[in-house]
GROMACS .gro file of C-alpha atoms in nm:
model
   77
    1UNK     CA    1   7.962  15.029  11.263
    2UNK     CA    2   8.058  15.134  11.596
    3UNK     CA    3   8.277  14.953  11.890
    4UNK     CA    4   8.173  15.030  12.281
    5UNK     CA    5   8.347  14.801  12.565
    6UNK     CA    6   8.474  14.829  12.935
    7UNK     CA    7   8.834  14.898  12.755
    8UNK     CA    8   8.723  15.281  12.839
    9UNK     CA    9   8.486  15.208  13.082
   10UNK     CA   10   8.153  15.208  12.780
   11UNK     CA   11   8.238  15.602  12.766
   12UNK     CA   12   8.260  15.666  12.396
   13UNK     CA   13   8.205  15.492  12.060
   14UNK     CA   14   8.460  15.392  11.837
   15UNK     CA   15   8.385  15.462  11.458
   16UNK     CA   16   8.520  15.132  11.213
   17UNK     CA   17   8.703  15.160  10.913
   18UNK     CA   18   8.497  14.987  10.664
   19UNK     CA   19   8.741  14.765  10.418
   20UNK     CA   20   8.638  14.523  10.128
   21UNK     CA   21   8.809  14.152  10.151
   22UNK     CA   22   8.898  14.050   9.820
   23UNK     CA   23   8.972  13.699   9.959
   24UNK     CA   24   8.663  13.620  10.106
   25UNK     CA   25   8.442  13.809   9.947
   26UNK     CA   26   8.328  14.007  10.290
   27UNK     CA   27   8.261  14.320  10.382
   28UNK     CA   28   8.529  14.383  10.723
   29UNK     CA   29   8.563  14.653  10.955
   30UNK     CA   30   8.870  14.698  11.210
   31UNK     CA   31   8.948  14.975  11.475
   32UNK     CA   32   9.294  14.982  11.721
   33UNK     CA   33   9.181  14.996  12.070
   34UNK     CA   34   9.450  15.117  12.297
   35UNK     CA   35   9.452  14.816  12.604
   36UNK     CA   36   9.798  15.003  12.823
   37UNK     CA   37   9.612  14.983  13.157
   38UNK     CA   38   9.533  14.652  13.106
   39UNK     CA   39   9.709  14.341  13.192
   40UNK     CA   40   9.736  13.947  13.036
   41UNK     CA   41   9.392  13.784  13.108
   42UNK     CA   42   9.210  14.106  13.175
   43UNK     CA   43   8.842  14.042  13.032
   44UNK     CA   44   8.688  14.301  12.786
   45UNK     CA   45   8.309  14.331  12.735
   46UNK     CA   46   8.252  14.518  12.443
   47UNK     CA   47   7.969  14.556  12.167
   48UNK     CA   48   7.860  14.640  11.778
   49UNK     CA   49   7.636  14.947  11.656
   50UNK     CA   50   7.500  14.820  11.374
   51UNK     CA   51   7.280  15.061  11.187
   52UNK     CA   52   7.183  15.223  11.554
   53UNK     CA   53   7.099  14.844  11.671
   54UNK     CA   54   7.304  14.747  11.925
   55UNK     CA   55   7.495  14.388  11.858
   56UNK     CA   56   7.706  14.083  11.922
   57UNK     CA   57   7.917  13.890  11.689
   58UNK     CA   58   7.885  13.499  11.676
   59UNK     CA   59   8.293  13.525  11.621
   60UNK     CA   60   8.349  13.602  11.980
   61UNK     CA   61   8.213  13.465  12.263
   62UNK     CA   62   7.900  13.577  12.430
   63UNK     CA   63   7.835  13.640  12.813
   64UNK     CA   64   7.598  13.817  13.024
   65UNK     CA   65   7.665  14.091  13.252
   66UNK     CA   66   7.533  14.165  13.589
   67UNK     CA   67   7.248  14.363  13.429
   68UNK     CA   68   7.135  14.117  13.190
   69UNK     CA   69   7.294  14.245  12.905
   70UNK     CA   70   7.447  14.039  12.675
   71UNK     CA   71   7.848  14.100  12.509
   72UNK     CA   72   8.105  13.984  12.341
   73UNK     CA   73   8.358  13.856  12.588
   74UNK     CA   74   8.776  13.916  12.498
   75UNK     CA   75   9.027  13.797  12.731
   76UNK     CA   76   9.377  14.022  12.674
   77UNK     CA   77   9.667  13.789  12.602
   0.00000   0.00000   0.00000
């Protein structure tokens, strides 16, 4: 699974580390994404590569771009 978002402007993907939750059960993948030159309330549009699809998640919000595209939607706090 890969990460893409306007945190770097959609210029490179971000490979996930793949970890096994032995609470839930799941299958969860993380990556650090470095957010210095951005400030509180600063939105982030960002997406999955799942498999070479690309994705949203249902556990983040969902919005359209100007293009038509749809992402997930973060607001830095």
């Amino acid at each position: 699974v890969e990460l893409m978002g306007s945190f770097d402007n959609w210029t490179k993907s971000l490979n996930m580390a793949k970890k096994f939750n032995y609470e839930t059960g799941a299958t969860d993948f993380t990556v650090r994404v470095a957010m210095d030159d951005m400030n509180p309330g600063d939105k982030v549009l960002f997406k999955f590569k799942v498999d070479g699809e690309w994705r949203t998640s249902s556990d983040f919000p969902v919005e359209v771009d100007a293009s038509g595209f749809e992402n997930n939607a973060f607001r830095v706090p």
